[in-house]
Coordinates of C-alpha atoms and ligand atoms in Angstrom, one line a residue:
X1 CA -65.0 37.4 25.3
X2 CA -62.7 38.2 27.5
X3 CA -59.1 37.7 28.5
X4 CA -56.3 38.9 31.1
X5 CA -52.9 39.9 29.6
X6 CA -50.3 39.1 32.6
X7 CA -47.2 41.4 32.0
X8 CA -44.5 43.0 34.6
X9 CA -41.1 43.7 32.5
X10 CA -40.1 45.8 30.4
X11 CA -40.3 43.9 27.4
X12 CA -43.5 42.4 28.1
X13 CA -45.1 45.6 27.7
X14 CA -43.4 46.5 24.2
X15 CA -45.3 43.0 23.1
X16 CA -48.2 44.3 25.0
X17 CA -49.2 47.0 22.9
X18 CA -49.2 46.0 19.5
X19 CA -51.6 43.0 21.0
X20 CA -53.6 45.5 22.8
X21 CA -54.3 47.8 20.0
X22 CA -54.9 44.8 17.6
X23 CA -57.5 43.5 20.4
X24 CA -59.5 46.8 20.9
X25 CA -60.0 46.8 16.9
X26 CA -61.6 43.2 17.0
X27 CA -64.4 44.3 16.7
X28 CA -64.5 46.6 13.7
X29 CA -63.0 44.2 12.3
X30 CA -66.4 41.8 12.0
X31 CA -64.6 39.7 14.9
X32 CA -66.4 39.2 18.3
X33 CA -65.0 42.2 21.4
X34 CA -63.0 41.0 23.2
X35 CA -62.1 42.7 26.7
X36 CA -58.6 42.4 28.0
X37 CA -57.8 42.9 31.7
X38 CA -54.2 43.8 31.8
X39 CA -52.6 42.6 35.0
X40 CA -49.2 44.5 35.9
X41 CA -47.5 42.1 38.1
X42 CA -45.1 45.4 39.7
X43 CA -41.9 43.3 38.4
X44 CA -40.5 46.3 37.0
X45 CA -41.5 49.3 39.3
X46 CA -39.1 52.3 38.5
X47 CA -41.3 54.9 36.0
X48 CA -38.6 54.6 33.3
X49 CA -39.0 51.1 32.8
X50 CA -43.0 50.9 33.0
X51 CA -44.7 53.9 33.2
X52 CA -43.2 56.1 30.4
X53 CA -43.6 52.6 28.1
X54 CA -47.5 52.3 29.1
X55 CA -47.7 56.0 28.0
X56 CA -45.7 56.5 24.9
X57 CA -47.0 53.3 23.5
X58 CA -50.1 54.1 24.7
X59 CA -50.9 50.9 26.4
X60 CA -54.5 51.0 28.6
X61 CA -53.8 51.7 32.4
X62 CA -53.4 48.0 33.6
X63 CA -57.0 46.3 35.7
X64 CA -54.8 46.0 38.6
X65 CA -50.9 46.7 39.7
X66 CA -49.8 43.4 41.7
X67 CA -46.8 46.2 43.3
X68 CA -45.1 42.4 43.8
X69 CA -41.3 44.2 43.3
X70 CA -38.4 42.5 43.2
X71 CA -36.8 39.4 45.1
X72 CA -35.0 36.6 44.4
X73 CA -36.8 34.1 42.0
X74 CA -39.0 31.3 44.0
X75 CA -40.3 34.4 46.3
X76 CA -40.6 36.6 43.8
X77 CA -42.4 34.3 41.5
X78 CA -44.7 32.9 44.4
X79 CA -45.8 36.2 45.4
X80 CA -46.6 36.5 42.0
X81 CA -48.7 33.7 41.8
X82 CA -51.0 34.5 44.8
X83 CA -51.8 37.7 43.6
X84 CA -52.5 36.5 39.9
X85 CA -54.5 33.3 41.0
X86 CA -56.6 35.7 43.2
X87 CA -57.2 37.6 39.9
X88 CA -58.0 35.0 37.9
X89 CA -60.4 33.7 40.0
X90 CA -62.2 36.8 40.0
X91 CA -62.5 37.4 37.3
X92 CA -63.2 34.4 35.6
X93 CA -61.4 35.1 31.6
X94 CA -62.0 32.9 28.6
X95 CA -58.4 33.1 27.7
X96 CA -54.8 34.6 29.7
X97 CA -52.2 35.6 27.4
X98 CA -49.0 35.7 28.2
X99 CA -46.0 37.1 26.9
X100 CA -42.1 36.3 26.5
X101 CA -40.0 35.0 29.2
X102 CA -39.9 37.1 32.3
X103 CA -41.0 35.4 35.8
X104 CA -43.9 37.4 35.2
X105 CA -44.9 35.5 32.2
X106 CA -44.4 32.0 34.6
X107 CA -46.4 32.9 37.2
X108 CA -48.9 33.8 34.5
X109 CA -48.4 30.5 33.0
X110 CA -48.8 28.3 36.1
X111 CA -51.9 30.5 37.8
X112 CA -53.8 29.9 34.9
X113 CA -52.9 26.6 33.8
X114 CA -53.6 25.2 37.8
X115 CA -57.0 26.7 37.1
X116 CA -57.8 25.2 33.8
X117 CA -57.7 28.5 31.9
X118 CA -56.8 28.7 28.4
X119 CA -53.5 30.6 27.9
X120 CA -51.9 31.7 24.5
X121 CA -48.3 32.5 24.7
X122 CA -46.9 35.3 22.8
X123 CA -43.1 35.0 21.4
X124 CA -43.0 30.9 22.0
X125 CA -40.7 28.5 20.9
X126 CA -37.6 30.7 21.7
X127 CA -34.6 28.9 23.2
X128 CA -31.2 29.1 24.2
X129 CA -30.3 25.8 25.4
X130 CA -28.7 27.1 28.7
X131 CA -30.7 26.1 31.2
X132 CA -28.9 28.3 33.3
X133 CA -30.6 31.5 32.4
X134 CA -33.7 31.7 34.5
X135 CA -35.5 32.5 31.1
X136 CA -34.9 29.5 29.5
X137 CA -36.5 27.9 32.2
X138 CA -40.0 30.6 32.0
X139 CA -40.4 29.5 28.4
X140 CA -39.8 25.3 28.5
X141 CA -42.6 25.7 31.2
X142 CA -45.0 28.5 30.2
X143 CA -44.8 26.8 26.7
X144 CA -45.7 23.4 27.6
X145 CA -49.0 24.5 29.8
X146 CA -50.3 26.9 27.0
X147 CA -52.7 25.7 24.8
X148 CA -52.1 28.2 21.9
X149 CA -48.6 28.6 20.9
X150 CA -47.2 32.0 18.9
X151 CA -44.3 31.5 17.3
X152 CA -42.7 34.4 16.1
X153 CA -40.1 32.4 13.8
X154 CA -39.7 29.2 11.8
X155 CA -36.7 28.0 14.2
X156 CA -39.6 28.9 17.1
X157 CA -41.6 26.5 15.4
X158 CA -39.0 23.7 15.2
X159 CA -38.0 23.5 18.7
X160 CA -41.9 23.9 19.4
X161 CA -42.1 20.5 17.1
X162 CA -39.0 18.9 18.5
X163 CA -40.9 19.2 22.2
X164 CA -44.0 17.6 20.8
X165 CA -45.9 20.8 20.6
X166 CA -46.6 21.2 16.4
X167 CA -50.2 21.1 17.2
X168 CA -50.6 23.7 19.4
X169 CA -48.4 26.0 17.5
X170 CA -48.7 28.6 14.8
X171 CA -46.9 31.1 13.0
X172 CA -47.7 34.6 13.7
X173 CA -44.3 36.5 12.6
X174 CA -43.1 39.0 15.7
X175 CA -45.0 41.3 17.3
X176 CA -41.6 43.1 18.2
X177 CA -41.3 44.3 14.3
X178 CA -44.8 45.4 14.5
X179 CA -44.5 47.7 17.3
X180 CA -41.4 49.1 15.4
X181 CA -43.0 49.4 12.4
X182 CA -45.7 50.9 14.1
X183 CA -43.1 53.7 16.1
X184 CA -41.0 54.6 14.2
X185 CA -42.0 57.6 12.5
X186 CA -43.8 58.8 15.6
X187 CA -39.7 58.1 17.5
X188 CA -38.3 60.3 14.6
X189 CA -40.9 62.9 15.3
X190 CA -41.0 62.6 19.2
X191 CA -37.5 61.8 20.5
X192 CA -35.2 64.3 21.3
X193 CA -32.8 62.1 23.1
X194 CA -29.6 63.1 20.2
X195 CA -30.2 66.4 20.6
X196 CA -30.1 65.9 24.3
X197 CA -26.9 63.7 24.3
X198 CA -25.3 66.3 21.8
X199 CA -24.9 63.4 18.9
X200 CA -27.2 64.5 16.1
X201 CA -24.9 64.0 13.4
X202 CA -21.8 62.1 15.4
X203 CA -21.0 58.4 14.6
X204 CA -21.8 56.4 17.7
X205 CA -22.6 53.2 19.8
X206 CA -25.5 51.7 22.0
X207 CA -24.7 49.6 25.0
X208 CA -26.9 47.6 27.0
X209 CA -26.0 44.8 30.0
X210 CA -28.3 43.5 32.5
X211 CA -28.3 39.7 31.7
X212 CA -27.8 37.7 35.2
X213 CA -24.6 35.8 33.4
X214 CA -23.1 38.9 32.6
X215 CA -23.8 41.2 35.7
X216 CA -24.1 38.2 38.9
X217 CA -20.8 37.4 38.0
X218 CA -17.0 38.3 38.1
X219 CA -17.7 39.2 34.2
X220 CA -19.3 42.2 34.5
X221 CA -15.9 44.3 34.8
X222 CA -14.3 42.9 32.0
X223 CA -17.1 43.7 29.9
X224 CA -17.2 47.6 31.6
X225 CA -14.1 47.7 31.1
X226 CA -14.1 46.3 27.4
X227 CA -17.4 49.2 27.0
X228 CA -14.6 51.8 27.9
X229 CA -12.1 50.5 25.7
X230 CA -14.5 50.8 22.6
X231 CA -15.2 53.9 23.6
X232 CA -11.6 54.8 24.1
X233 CA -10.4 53.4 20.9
X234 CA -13.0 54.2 18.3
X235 CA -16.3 55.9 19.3
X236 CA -18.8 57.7 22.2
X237 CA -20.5 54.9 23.2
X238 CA -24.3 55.6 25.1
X239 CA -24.7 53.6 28.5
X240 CA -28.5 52.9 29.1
X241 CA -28.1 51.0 32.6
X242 CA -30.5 48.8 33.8
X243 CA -31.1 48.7 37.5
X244 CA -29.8 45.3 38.2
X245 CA -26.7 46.6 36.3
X246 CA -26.4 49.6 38.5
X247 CA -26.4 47.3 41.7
X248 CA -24.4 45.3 41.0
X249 CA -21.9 47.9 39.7
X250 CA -21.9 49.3 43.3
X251 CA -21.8 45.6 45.0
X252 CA -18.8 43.9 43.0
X253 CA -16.8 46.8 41.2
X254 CA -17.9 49.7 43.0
X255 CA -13.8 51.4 41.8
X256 CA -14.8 51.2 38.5
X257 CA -15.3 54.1 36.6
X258 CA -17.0 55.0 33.1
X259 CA -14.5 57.0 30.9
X260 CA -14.7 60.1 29.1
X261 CA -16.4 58.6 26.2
X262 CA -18.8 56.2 27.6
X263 CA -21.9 58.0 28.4
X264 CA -23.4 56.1 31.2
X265 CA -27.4 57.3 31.2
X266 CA -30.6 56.6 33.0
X267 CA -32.4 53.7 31.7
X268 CA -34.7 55.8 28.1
X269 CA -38.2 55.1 27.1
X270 CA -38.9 53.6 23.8
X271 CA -39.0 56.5 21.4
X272 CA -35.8 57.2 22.3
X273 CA -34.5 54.0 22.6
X274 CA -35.6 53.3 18.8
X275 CA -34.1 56.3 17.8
X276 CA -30.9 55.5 19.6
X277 CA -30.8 52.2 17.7
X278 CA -31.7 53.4 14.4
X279 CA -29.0 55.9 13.8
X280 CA -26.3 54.2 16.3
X281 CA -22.9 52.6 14.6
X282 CA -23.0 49.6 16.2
X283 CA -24.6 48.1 19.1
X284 CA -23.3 46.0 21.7
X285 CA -25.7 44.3 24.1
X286 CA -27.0 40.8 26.0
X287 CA -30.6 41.6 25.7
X288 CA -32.7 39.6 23.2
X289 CA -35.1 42.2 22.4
X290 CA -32.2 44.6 21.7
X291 CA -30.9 42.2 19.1
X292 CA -33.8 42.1 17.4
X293 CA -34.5 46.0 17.2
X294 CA -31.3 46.7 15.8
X295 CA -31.8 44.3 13.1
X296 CA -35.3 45.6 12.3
X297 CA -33.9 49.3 12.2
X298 CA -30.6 47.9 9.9
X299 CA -28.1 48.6 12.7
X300 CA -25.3 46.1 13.1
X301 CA -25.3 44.4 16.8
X302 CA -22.6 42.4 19.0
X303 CA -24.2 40.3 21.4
X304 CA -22.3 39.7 24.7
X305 CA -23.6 36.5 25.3
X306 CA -22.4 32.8 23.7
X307 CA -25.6 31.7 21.9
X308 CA -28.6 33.8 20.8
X309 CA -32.5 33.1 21.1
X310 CA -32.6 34.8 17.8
X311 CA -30.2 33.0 15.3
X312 CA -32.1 34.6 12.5
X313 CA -30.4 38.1 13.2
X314 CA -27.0 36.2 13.1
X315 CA -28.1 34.5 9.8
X316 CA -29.3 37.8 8.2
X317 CA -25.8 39.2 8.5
X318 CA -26.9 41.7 11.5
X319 CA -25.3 40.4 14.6
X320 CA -22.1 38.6 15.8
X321 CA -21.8 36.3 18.6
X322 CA -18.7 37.3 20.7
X323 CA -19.0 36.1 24.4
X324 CA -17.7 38.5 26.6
X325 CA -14.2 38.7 25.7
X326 CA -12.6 41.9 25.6
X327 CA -10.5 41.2 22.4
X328 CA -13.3 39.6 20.8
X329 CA -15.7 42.5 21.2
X330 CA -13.3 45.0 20.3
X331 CA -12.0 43.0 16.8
X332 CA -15.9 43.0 16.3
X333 CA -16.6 46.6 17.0
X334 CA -13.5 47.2 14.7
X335 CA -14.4 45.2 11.7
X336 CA -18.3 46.4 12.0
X337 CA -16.9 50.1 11.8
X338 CA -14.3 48.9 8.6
X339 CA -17.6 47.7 7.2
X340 CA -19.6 50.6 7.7
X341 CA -16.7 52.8 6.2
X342 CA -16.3 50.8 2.9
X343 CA -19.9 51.4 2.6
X344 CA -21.7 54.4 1.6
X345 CA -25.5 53.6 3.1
X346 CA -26.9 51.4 6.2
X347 CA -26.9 47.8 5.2
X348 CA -30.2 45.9 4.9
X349 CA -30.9 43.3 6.9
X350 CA -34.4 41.6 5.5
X351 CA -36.6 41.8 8.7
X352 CA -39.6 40.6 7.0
X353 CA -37.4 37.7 5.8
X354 CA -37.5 36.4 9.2
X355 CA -39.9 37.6 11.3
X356 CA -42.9 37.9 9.5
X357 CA -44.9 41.1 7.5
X358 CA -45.4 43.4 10.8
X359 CA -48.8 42.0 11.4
X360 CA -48.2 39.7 14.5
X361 CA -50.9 40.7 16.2
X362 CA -53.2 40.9 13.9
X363 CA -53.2 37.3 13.3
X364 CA -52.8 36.7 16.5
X365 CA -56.1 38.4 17.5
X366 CA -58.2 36.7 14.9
X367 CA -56.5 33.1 16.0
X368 CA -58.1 33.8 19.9
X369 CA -60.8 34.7 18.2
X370 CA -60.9 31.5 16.7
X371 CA -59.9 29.7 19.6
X372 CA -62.8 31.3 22.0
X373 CA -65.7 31.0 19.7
X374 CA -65.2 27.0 19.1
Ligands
LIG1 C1 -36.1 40.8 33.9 C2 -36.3 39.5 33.2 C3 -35.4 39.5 31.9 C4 -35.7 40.7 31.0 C5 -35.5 41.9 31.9 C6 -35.8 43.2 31.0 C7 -36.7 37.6 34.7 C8 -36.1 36.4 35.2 N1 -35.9 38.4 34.0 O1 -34.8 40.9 34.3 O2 -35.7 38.3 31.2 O3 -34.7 40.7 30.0 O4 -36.4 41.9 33.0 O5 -35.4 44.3 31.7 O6 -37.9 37.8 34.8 N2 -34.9 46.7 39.7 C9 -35.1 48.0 40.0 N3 -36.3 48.6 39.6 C10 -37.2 47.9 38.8 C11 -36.9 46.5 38.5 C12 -35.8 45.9 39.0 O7 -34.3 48.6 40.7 O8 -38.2 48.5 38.4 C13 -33.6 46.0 40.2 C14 -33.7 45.3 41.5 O9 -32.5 45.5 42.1 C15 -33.9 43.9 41.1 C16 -33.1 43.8 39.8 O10 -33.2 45.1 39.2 O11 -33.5 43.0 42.1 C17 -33.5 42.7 38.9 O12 -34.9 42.8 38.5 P1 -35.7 41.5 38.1 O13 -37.1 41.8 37.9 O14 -35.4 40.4 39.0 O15 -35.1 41.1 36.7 P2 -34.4 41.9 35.5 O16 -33.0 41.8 35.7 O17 -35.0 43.2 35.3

């Protein structure tokens, strides 16, 4: 058997590699082989967001790099198409998986569905109701041209049903908690990144901001300036900044400045990132993924966005909604920190409650299995 995996972001390749690894073991596990063909679409170029991921999660070296780059969305998604419809015809798969919400994952979608290919979507059924974010739009569309559907949640499975699409779908749990569950001894063992910072042993904060709400607009220096006054009034907060952050930073507020306490770094790998999370305060950040990881690892999280993808973190008592205004996000940092002082160990906040038993792709493996041999 034999299937293309289309992935370009960042994210896309943390999904990747639990998939891949559960796909190489098929068949020792009495299941037919099946042979994946990992197409990089070059959405993310820079080494430290795809490189160092392919090699600490030890991802196979992807069939063929598209180099596509970056560009606004119809170009970007277009040139993206081309080069993945040439690919598919190629090579002729069984089956394209697909994965998230990027515009890697719609190009994917629409290639492969224009040449009648069957696709299975990883992490489906997520939605925000904004169809404002460009993602929201990548998943209503890749979802309704796959033809197997992985939900990694129960509320993934209701919207699935309340667009028609119960048939199609199936529960799998989320292959995000297995790739942390799979990491995060070898992140304890590996990462030196608190050593490096100088914060073994210091209380402190994560930050992340690259959403196109948050950084395309005149909120991104209120919430840089709300990151500094965190980090003024209570703790060192660390600064991974995406690209897209970091250009924009230089286009609208290119004054502003990071003070002494907000450590503004180079985007980090995933060891490090997991081990940032797992011993971090608090974490403040408009990325989905990020929300999730910081429940998984028992961290409390403040999301800089108005509605979540993930309401089960919010649920579970492991993340506040606080838009992006500045006293919001600092009451939330403040009473997250009271919290964490009345109490003498991490909280707990269920992950396998929620999404699943760490065995995403497992299941997911044996269901194209399934799916091919019919
Ligand atoms: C993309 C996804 C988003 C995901 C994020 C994870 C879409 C629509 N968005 O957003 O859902 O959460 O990845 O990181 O697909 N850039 C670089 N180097 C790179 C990549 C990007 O410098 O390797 C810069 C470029 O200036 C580029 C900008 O970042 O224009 C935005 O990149 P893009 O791929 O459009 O989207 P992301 O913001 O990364």
């Amino acid at each position: 058997m034999r299937t293309v995996s289309i992935v370009g972001a960042r994210p896309q390749f943390v999904k990747l590699a639990p998939v891949s690894r559960a796909m190489s073991c098929a068949q020792d596990q009495g299941r037919p082989a099946i042979e994946d063909f990992i197409v990089h679409t070059g959405q993310h170029y820079d080494p430290g967001l795809s490189d160092i991921f392919f090699s600490e999660l030890d991802i196979p070296a992807p069939g063929i790099d598209l180099n596509i780059g970056s560009g606004a969305h119809g170009e970007q998604t277009a040139r993206m198409l081309q080069g993945i419809e040439r690919v598919l015809l190629d090579i002729q798969p069984d089956m394209v998986v697909i994965y998230g919400d990027t515009n890697s994952t719609l190009a994917g979608a629409l290639a492969a569905s224009k040449l009648h290919i069957p696709i299975a979507h990883i992490e489906a059924g997520l939605r925000s109701f904004d169809r404002a974010m460009p993602e929201e739009i990548n998943r209503v569309v890749s979802d309704h041209v796959s033809d197997i559907l992985f939900a990694p949640t129960t509320t993934a499975m209701e919207n699935l049903g309340n667009e028609h699409l119960s048939d199609r779908s199936i529960l799998v749990g989320d292959v995000m908690l297995d790739a942390i569950r799979f990491n995060s001894s070898l992140s304890l063992l590996k990462s030196k990144i608190l050593d490096k910072l100088q914060l073994e042993g210091q209380r402190y904060g994560v930050a992340t901001l690259h959403r196109a709400a948050n950084t395309d607009s005149g909120r991104l220096r209120l919430l840089l300036d709300s990151l500094n006054r965190v980090a003024s009034d209570y703790l060192p907060v660390v600064f991974p900044v995406h690209p897209r952050t970091v250009a924009r930073i230089s286009t609208e507020c290119p004054d502003w400045k990071p003070g002494p306490r907000l450590m503004v770094v180079d985007p980090v790998g995933y060891l490090d990132m997991i081990r940032l999370t797992e011993i971090a305060s608090v974490v403040l950040t408009d990325s989905g993924g990020l929300q999730k990881e910081a429940f998984f690892l028992n961290t409390p999280c403040i999301t800089l966005r108005d509605e979540t993808e993930w309401p089960e973190t919010v649920d579970g008592g492991g993340n506040i909604l606080v838009g992006t205004s500045q006293d919001k996000i600092h009451q939330a940092v403040g009473k997250v920190l009271s919290l964490a002082a009345d109490g003498d160990s991490k909280p707990s906040f269920s992950a396998e409650k929620y999404f699943g038993d760490g065995d995403a792709a497992g299941k997911i493996v044996a269901e194209i299995a399934d799916f091919l041999s019919r």
